[in-house]
Tab-separated table of C-alpha atoms in Angstrom:
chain	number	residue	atom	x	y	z
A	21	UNK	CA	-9.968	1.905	-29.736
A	22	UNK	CA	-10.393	5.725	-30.502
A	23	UNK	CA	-13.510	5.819	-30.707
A	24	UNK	CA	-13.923	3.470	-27.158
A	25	UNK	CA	-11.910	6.192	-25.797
A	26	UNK	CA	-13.945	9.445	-26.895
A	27	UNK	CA	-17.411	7.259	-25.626
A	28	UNK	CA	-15.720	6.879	-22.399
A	29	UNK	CA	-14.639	10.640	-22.298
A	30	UNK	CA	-18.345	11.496	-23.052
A	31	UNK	CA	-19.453	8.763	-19.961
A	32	UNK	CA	-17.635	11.489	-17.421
A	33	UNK	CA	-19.154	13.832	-19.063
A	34	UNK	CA	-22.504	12.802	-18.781
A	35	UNK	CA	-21.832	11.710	-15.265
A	36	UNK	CA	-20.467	15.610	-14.305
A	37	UNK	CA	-17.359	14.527	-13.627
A	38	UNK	CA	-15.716	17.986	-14.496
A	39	UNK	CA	-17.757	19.826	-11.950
A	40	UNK	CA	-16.399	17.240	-9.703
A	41	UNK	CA	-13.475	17.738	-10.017
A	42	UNK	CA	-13.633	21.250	-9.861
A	43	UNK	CA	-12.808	21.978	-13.711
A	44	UNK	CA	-14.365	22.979	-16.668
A	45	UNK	CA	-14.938	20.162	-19.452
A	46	UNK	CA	-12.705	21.705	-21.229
A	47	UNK	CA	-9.771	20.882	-18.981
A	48	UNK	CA	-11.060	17.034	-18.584
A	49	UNK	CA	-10.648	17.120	-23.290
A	50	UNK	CA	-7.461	18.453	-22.522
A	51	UNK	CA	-5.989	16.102	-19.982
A	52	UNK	CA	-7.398	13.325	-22.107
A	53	UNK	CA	-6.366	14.314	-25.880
A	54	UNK	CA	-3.037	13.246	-25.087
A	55	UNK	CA	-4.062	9.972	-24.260
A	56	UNK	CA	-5.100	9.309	-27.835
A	57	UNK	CA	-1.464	9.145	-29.168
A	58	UNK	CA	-0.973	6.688	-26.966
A	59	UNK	CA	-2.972	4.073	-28.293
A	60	UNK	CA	-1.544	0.905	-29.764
A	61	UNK	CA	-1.763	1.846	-33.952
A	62	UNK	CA	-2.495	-1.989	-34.882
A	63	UNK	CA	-5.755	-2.023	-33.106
A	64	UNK	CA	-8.709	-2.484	-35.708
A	65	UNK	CA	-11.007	0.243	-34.495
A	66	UNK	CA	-13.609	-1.664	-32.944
A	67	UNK	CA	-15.393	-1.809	-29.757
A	68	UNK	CA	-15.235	-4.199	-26.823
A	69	UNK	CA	-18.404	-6.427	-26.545
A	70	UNK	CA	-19.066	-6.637	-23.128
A	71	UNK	CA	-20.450	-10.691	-24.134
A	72	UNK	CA	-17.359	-11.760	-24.714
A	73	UNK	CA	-15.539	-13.919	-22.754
A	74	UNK	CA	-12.326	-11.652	-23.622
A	75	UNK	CA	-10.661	-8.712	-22.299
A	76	UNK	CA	-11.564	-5.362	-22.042
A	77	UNK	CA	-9.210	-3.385	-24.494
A	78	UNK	CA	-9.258	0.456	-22.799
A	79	UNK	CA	-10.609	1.858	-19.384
A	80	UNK	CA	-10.215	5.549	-19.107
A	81	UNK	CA	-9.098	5.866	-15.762
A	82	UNK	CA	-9.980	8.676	-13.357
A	83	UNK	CA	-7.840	8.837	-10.297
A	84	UNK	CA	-8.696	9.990	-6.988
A	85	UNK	CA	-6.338	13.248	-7.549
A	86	UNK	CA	-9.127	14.466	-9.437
A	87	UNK	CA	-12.168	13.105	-8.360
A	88	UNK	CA	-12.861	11.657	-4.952
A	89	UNK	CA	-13.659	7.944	-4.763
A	90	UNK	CA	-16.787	8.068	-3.116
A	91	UNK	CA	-18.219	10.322	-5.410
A	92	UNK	CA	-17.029	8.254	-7.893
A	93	UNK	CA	-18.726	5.191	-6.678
A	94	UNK	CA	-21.747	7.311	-6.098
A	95	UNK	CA	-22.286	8.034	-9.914
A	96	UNK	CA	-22.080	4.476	-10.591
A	97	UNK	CA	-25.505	2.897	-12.071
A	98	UNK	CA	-27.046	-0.430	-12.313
A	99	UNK	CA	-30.315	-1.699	-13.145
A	100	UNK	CA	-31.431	1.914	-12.399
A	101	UNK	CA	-29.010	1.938	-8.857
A	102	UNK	CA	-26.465	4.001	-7.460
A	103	UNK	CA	-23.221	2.583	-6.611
A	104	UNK	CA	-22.749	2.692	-2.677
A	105	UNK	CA	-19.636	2.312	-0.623
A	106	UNK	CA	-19.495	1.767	3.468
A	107	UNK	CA	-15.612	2.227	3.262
A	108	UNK	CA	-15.766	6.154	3.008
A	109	UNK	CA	-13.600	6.794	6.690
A	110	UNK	CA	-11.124	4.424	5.229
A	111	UNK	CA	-11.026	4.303	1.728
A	112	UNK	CA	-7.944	6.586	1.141
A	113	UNK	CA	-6.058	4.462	3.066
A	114	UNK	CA	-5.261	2.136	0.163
A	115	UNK	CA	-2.679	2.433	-1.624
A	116	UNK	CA	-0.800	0.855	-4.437
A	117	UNK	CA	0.870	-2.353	-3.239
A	118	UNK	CA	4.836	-2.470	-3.149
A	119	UNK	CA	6.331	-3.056	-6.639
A	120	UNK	CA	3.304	-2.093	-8.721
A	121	UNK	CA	4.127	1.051	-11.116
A	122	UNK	CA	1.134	3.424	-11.315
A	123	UNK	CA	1.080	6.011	-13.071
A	124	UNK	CA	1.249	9.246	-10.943
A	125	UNK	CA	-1.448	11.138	-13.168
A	126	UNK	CA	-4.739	12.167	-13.025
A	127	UNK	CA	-5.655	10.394	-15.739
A	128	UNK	CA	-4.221	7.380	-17.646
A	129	UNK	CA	-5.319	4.507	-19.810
A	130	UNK	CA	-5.494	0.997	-18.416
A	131	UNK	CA	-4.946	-1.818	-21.441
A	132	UNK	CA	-5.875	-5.472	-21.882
A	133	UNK	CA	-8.589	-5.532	-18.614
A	134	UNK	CA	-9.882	-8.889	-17.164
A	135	UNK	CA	-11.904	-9.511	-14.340
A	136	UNK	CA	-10.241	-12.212	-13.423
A	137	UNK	CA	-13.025	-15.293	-14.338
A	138	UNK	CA	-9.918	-17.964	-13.444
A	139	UNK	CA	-9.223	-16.834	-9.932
A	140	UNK	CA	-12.620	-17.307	-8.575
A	141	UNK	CA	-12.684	-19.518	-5.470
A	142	UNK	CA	-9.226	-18.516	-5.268
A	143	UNK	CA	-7.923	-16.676	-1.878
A	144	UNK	CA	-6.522	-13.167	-2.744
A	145	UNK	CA	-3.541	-13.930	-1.134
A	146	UNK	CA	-3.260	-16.979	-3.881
A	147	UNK	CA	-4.619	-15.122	-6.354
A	148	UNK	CA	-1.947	-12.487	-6.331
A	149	UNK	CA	1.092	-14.502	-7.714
A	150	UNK	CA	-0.976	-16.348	-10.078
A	151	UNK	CA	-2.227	-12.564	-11.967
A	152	UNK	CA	1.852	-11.715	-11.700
A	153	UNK	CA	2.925	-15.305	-12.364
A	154	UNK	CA	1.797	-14.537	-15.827
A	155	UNK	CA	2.864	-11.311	-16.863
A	156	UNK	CA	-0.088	-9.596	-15.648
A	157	UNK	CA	-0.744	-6.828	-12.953
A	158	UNK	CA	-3.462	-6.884	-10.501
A	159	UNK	CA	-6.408	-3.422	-10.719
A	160	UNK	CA	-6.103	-0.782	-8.078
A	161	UNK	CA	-8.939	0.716	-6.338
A	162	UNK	CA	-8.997	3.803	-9.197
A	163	UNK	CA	-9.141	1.472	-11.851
A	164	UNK	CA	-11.994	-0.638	-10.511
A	165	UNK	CA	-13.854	2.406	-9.910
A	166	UNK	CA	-13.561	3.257	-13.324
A	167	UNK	CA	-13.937	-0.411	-14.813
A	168	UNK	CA	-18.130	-0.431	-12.922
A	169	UNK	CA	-18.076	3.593	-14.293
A	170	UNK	CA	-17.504	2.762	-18.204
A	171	UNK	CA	-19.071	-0.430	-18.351
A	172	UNK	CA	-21.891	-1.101	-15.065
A	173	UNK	CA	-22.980	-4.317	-17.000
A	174	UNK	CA	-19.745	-5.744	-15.824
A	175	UNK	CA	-21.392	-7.696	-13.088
A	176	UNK	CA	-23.596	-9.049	-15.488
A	177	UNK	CA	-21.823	-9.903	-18.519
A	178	UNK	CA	-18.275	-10.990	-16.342
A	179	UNK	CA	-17.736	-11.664	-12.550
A	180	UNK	CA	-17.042	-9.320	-9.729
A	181	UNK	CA	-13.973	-8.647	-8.602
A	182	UNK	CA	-10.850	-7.596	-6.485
A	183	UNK	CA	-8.512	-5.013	-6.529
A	184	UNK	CA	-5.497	-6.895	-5.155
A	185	UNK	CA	-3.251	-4.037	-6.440
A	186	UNK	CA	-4.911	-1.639	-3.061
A	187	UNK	CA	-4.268	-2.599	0.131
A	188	UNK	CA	-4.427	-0.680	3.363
A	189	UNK	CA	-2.562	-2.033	6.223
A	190	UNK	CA	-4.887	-4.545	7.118
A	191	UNK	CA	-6.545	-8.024	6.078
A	192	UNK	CA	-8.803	-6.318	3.529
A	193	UNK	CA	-8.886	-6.600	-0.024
A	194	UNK	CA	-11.286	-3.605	-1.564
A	195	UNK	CA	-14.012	-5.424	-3.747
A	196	UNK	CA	-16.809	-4.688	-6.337
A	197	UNK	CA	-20.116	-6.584	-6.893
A	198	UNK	CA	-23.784	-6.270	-6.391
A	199	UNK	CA	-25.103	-5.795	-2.652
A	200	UNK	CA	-28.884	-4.439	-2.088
A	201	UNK	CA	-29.492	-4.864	-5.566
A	202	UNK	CA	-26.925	-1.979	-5.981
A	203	UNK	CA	-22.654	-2.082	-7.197
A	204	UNK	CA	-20.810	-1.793	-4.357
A	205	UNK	CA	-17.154	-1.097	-3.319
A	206	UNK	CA	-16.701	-2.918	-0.513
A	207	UNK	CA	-13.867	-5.577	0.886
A	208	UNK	CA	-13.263	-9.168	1.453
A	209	UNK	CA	-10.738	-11.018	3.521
A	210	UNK	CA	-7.428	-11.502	2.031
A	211	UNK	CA	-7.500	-15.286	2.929
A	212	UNK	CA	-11.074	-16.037	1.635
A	213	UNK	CA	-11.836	-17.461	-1.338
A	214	UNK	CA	-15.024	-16.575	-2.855
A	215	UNK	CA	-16.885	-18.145	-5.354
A	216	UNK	CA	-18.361	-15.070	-6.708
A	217	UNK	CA	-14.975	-12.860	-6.837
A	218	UNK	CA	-12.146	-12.778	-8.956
A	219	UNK	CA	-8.807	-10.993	-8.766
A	220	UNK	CA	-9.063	-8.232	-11.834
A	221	UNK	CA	-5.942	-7.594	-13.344
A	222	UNK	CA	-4.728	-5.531	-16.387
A	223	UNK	CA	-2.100	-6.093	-19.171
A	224	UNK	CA	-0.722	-2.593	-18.977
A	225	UNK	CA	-1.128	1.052	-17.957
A	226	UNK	CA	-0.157	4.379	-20.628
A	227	UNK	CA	-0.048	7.799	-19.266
A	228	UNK	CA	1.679	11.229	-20.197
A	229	UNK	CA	4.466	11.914	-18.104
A	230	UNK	CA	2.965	15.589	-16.076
């Protein structure tokens, strides 16, 4: 999982996330080093393979303290695209839902990811007890960001999804797939089902306390 974690770290680098955010890459190591004591010790080193049908094990999570979303979503790439987002007026208007503990960091680790293959077809609104029915905890808008930034495949080798753990207050739900052959961030209707989307959720979250 170390070694998941340091290609990740390299991603943002390649993708200038330290200018950015304003910071040398220095700083971005820094904040990240202490991420690495974090990681579970029984994990047998390898890497996720994005063909499986399984989880994703780590997802090196960015927040919008450092970075902005959009230009976030802009340094996504797939199939030679940039990611693209029509939700820039009102994108900062979701926040975590009530009851979800995120970690109030710049960076964090997100553990155990699924894009949610079972809740497809499934409203958002149904979807929701169903990921926390099970012990589970639905992605945020952050950690789908980050999700499309470390692995852009994921459309390909899994299902688009949801963030069910953002909402705004409206009907929206903030959603990720391909749209003009490029990954999008866009939304959905909480009460439509979609055969196409599912409701991403994550096993658990690790940060450093700041």
């Amino acid at each position: 999982m170390r070694r998941e974690l340091d290609r990740q770290l390299q991603n943002l680098h390649r993708l200038g996330y330290p200018a950015l955010a304003g910071i040398s890459a220095q700083d971005l190591d820094a904040m990240v080093e202490p991420l690495t004591e974090l990681l579970p010790e029984d994990d047998p080193g390898g890497d996720p393979d994005e063909d499986a049908p399984g989880a994703i094990p780590v997802v090196l999570v960015v927040t919008r303290k450092l970075v902005p979303t959009v230009e976030a979503v802009a340094r996504w790439s797939v199939r030679g695209r940039a990611g693209w987002t029509d939700m820039a007026d009102e994108i900062d208007d979701y926040v975590p839902i009530e009851g979800l503990e995120v970690p109030d960091a710049p960076v964090y680790l997100l553990l155990d990811v699924d894009t949610g293959a079972e809740t497809l077809d499934v409203p958002p609104v149904e979807a929701l007890p169903m990921v926390l029915g099970v012990g589970r905890s639905p992605l945020t808008v952050d950690e789908g960001v980050a999700l499309v930034t470390h692995f852009p495949d994921v459309f390909g080798t899994r299902n688009a999804f949801q963030a069910l753990g953002s909402r705004a207050p409206n009907k929206r739900v903030p959603s990720f797939w391909v749209s003009k052959h490029a990954p999008r961030l866009g939304w959905c209707w909480a009460g439509n089902p979609h055969t196409w989307l599912g409701a991403a959720s994550a096993g658990g979250r690790l940060h450093v306390e700041q």
